[in-house]
mmCIF file of C-alpha atoms in Angstrom:
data_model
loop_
_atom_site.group_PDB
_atom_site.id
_atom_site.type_symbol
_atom_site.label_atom_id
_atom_site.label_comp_id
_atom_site.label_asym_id
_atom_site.label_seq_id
_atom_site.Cartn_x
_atom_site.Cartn_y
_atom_site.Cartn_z
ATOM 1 C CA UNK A 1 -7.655 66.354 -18.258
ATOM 2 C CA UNK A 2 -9.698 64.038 -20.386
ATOM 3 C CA UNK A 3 -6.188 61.720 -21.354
ATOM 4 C CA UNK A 4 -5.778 61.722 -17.586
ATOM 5 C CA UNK A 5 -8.988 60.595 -16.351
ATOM 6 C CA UNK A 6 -8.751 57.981 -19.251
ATOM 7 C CA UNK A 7 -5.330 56.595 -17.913
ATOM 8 C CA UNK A 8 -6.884 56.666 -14.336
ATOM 9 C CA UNK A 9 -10.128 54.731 -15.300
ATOM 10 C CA UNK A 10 -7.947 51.808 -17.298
ATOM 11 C CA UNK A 11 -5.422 51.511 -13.717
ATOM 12 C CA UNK A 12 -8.847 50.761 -12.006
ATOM 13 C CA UNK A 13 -9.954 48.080 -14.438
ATOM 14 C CA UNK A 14 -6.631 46.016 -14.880
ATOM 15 C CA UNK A 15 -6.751 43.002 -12.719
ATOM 16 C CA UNK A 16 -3.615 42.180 -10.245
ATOM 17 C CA UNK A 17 -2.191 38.614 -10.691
ATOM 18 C CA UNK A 18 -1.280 37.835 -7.481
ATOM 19 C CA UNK A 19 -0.827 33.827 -5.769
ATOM 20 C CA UNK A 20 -2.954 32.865 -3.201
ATOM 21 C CA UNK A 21 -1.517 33.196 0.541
ATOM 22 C CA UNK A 22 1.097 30.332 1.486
ATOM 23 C CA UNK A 23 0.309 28.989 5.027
ATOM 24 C CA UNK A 24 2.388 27.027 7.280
ATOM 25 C CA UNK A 25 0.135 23.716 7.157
ATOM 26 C CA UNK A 26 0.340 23.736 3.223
ATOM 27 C CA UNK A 27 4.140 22.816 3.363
ATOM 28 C CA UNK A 28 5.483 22.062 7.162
ATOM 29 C CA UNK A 29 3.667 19.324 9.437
ATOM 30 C CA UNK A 30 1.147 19.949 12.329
ATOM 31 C CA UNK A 31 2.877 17.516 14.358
ATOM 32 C CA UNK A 32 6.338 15.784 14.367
ATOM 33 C CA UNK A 33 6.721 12.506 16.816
ATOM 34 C CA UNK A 34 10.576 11.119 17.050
ATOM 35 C CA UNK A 35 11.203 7.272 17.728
ATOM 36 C CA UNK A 36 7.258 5.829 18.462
ATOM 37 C CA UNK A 37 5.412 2.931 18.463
ATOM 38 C CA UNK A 38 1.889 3.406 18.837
ATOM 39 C CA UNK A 39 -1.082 1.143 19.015
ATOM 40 C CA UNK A 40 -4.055 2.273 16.758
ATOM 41 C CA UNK A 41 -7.774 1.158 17.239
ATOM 42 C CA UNK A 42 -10.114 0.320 15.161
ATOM 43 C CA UNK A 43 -14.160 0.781 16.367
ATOM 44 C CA UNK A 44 -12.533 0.662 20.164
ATOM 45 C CA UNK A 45 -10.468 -2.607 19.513
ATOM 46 C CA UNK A 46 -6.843 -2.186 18.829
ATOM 47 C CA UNK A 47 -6.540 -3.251 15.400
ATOM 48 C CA UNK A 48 -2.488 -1.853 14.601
ATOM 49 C CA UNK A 49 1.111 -1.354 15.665
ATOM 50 C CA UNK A 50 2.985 1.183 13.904
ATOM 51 C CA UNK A 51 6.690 1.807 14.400
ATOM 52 C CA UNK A 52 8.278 4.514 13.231
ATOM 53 C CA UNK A 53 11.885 6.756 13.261
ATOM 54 C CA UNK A 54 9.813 9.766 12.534
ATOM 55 C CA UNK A 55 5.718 10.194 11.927
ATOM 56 C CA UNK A 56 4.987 13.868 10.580
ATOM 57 C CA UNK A 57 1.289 14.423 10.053
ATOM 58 C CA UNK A 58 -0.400 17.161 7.912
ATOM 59 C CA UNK A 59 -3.488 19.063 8.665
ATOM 60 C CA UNK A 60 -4.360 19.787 4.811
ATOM 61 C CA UNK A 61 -7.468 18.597 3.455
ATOM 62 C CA UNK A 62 -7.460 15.682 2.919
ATOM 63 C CA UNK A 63 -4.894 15.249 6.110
ATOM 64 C CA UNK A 64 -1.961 13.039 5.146
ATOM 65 C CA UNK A 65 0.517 11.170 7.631
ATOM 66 C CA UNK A 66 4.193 10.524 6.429
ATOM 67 C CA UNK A 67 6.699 8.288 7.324
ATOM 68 C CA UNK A 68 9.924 9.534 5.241
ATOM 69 C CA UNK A 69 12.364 7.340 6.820
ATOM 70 C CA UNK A 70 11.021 3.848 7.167
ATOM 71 C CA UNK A 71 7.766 2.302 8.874
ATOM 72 C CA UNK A 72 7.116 -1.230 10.581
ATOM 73 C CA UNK A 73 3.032 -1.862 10.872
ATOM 74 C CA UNK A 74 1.118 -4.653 12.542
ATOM 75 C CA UNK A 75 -2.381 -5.528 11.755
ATOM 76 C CA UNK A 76 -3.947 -8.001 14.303
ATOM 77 C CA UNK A 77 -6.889 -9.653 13.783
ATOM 78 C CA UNK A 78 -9.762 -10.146 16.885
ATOM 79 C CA UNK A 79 -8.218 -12.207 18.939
ATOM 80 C CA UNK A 80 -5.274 -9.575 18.888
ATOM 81 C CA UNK A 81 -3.132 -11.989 16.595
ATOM 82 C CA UNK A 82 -0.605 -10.759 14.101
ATOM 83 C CA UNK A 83 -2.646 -11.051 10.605
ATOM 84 C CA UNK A 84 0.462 -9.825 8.994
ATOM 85 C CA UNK A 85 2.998 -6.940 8.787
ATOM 86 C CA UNK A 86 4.681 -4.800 7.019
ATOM 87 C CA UNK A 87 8.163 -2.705 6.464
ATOM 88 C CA UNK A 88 8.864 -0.190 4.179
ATOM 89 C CA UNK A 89 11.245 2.618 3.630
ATOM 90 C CA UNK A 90 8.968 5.531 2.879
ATOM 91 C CA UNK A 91 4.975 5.533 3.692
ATOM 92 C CA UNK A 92 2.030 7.933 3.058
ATOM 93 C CA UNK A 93 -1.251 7.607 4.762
ATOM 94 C CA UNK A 94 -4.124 9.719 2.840
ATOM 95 C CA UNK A 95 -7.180 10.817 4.769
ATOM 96 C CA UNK A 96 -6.762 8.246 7.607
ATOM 97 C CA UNK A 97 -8.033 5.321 4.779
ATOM 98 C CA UNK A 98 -5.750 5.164 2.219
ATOM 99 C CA UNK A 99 -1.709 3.773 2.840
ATOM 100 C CA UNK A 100 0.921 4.333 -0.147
ATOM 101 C CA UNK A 101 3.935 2.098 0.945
ATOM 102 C CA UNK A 102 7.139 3.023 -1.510
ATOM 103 C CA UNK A 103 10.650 1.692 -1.941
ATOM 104 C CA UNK A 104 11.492 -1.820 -0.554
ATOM 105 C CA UNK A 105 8.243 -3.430 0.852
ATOM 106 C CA UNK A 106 8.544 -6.090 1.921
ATOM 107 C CA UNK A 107 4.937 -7.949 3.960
ATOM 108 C CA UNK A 108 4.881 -11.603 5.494
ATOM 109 C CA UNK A 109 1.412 -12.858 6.127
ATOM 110 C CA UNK A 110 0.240 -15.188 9.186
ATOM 111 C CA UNK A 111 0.982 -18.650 7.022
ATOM 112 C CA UNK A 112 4.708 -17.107 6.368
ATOM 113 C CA UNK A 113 4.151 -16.400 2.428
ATOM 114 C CA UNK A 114 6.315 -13.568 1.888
ATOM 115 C CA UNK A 115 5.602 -10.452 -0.932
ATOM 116 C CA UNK A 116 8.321 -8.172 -1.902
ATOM 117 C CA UNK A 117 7.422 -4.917 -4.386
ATOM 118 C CA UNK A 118 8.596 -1.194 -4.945
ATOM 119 C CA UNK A 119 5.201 -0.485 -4.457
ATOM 120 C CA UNK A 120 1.841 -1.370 -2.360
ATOM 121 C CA UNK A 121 -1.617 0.147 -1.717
ATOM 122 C CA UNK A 122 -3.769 -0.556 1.226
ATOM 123 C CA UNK A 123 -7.583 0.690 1.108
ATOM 124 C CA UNK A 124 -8.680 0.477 4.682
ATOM 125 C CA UNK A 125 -12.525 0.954 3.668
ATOM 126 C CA UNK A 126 -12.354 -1.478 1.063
ATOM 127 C CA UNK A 127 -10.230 -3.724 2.772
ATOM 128 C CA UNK A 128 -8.144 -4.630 -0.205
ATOM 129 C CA UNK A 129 -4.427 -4.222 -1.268
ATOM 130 C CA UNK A 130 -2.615 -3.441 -4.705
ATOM 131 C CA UNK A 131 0.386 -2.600 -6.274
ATOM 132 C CA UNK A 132 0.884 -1.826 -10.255
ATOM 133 C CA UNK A 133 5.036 -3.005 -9.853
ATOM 134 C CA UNK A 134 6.733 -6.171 -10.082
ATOM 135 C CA UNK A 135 5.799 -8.661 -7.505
ATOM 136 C CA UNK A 136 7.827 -11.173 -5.871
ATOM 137 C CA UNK A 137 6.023 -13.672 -3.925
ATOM 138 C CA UNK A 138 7.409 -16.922 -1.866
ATOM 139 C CA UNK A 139 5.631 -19.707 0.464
ATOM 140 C CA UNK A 140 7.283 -20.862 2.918
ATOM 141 C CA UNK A 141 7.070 -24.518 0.942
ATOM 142 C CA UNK A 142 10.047 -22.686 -1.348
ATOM 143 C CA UNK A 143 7.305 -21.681 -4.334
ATOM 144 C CA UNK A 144 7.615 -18.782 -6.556
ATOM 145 C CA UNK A 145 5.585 -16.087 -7.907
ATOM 146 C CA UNK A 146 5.995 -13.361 -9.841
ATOM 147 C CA UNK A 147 4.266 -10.746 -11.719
ATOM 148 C CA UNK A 148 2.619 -7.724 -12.059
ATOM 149 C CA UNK A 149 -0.838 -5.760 -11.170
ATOM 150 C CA UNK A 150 -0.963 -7.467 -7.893
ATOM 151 C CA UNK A 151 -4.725 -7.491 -6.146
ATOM 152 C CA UNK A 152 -5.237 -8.772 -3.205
ATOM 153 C CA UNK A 153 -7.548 -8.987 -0.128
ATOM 154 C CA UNK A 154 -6.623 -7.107 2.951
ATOM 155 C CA UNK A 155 -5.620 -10.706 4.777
ATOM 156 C CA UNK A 156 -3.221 -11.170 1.962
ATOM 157 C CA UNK A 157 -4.399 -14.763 1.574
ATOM 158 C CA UNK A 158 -6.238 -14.576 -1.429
ATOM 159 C CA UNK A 159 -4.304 -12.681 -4.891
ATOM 160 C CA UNK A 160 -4.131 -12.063 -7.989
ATOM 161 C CA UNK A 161 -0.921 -11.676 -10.677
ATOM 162 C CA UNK A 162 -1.163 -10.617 -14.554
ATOM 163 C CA UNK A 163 1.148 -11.933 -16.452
ATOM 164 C CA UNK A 164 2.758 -14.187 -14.182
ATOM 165 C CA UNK A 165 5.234 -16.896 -13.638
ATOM 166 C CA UNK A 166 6.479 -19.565 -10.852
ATOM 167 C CA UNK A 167 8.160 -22.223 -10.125
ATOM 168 C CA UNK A 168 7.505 -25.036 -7.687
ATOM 169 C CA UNK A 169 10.057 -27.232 -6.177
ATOM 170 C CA UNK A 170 9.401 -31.419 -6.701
ATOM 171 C CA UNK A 171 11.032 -34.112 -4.590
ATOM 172 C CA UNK A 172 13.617 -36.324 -6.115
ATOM 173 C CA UNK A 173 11.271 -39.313 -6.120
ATOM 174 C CA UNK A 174 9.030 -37.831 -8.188
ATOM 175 C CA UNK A 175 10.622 -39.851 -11.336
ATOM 176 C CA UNK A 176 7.334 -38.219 -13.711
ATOM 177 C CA UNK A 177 8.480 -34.620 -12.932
ATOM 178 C CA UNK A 178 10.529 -32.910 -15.321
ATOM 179 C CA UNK A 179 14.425 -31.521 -15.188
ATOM 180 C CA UNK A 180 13.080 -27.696 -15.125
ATOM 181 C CA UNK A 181 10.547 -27.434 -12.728
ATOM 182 C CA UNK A 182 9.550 -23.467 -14.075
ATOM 183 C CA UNK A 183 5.690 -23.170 -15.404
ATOM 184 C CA UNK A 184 4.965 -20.396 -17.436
ATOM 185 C CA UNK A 185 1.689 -19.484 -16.133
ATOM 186 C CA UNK A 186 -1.042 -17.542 -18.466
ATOM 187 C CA UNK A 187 -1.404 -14.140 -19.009
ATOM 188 C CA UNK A 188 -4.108 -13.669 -16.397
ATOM 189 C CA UNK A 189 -3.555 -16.125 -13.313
ATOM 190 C CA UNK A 190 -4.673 -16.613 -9.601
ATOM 191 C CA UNK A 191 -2.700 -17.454 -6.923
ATOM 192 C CA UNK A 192 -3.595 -19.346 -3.884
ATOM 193 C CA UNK A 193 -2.068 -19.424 -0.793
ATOM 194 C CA UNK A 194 -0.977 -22.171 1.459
ATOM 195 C CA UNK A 195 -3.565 -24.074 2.809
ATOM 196 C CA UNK A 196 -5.971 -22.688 0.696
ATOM 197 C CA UNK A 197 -8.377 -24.503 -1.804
ATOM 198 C CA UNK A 198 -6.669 -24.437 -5.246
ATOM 199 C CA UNK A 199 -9.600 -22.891 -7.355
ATOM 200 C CA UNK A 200 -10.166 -19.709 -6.425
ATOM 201 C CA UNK A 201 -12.689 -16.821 -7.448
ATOM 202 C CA UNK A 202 -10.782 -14.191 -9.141
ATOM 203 C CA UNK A 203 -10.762 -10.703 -6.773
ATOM 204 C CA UNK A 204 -11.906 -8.890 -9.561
ATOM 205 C CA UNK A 205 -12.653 -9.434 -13.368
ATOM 206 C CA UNK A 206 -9.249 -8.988 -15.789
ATOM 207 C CA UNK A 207 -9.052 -5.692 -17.835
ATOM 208 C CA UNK A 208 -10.861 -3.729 -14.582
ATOM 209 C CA UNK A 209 -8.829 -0.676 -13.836
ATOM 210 C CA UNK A 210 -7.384 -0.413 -9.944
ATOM 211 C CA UNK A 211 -8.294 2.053 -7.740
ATOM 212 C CA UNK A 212 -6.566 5.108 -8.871
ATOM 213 C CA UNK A 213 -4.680 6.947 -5.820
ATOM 214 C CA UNK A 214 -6.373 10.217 -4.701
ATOM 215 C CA UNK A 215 -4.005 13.032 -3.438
#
C-alpha cells in the first residue's frame, strides 16, 4: 500500500506539457475582400486609394492587413492631389501604422522621380520611409541613383543613400564635361530631388540604426 500511494502522489505532481489552444484568428483572416478599391481617410479627409486583387485582414494583436498578390496605393495630399503612389507584389500593413512593401516596388513621386527596390517601409506616425535593399532611383531629367539604406521623408522628396553612385547626363555643348559622365559619390551622400535646393539637411545622422520592423 505504501509503494502505491507513493506512485499515486508522484502522477499528481508531474506537470503535463501541453501547447496552448490554436484559434481560428491566429492562422486564417477575419475578413477576405476580392477585387477592391477603397478610399481610406485620414482625421475625416480622404488621405488614400488602395487597389487590390485580394485584401485579407487579421484580427491578432497587433492586427495585420495583407495583400499577397499585388497592391496599387495612392496617397493624396490636401487638396486631394496624388503626392505619389505605389505598386508592389506582396504588402503587409502592421497595426494600421506600419506598411512592409516586398518584391518589385516600384513608387513615382508628384515631380515624376521614380524609386525601384525589393524592399520599402512606410511609418505612417512618423511619416517617413525606408528600405535596407538596393535602390534604384531616376528623375525624370534621365539622372541616376543608386544605393543602399535608403531614408526618406514620407513625400519622397527629400532622401538619403549610403554608399551611393549616379550618373548625370551633359549636353553635347558642354566641351568642359568629360567622356564618362559616372560620379562616384561618397560613402555617405544626400540626394535631392528635382526642383529642390541642392544642399540639403541630412534626414538623420550616418551610423543611426533604422527603425527596426515590429511583428
Amino acid at each position: 500500500m505504501l509503494v502505491c500511494l507513493s506512485v499515486m502522489a508522484a502522477c499528481d505532481q508531474a506537470k503535463q506539457h501541453i501547447a496552448p489552444a490554436v484559434h481560428d484568428s491566429d492562422s486564417l483572416p477575419f475578413l477576405t475582400a476580392h477585387g477592391i478599391s477603397n478610399l481610406i481617410s485620414d482625421s475625416g479627409t480622404i488621405s488614400y486609394r488602395i487597389i487590390a486583387e485580394e485584401w485579407n485582414i487579421y484580427i491578432t494583436t497587433p492586427q495585420k492587413w495583407t495583400f499577397t498578390k499585388g497592391l496599387f496605393l495612392e496617397k493624396f495630399d490636401t487638396t486631394f492631389h496624388v503626392e505619389w503612389h505605389v505598386q508592389a507584389d506582396t504588402a503587409y500593413c502592421h497595426d494600421n501604422r506600419l506598411w512592409e512593401l516586398r518584391g518589385r516596388v516600384v513608387i513615382r513621386n508628384r515631380e515624376g522621380t521614380l524609386f525601384r527596390s525589393e524592399e520599402l517601409f512606410w511609418d505612417m506616425d512618423a511619416h517617413e520611409m525606408w528600405s535596407t535593399l538596393f535602390m534604384r532611383i531616376n528623375t525624370p531629367d534621365d539622372e541616376e541613383l543608386t544605393g543602399y539604406e535608403f531614408h526618406s521623408d514620407e513625400q519622397m522628396t527629400r532622401y538619403n543613400l549610403i554608399n551611393s553612385t549616379g550618373h548625370t547626363p551633359f549636353n553635347d555643348d558642354e566641351s568642359t564635361a568629360a567622356p564618362d559622365s559616372t560620379a562616384q559619390a561618397g560613402t555617405n551622400s544626400t540626394a535631392a530631388a528635382p526642383n529642390e535646393a541642392s544642399v540639403r539637411q541630412p534626414l538623420r545622422a550616418p551610423g543611426k540604426p533604422l527603425h527596426p520592423l515590429t511583428r
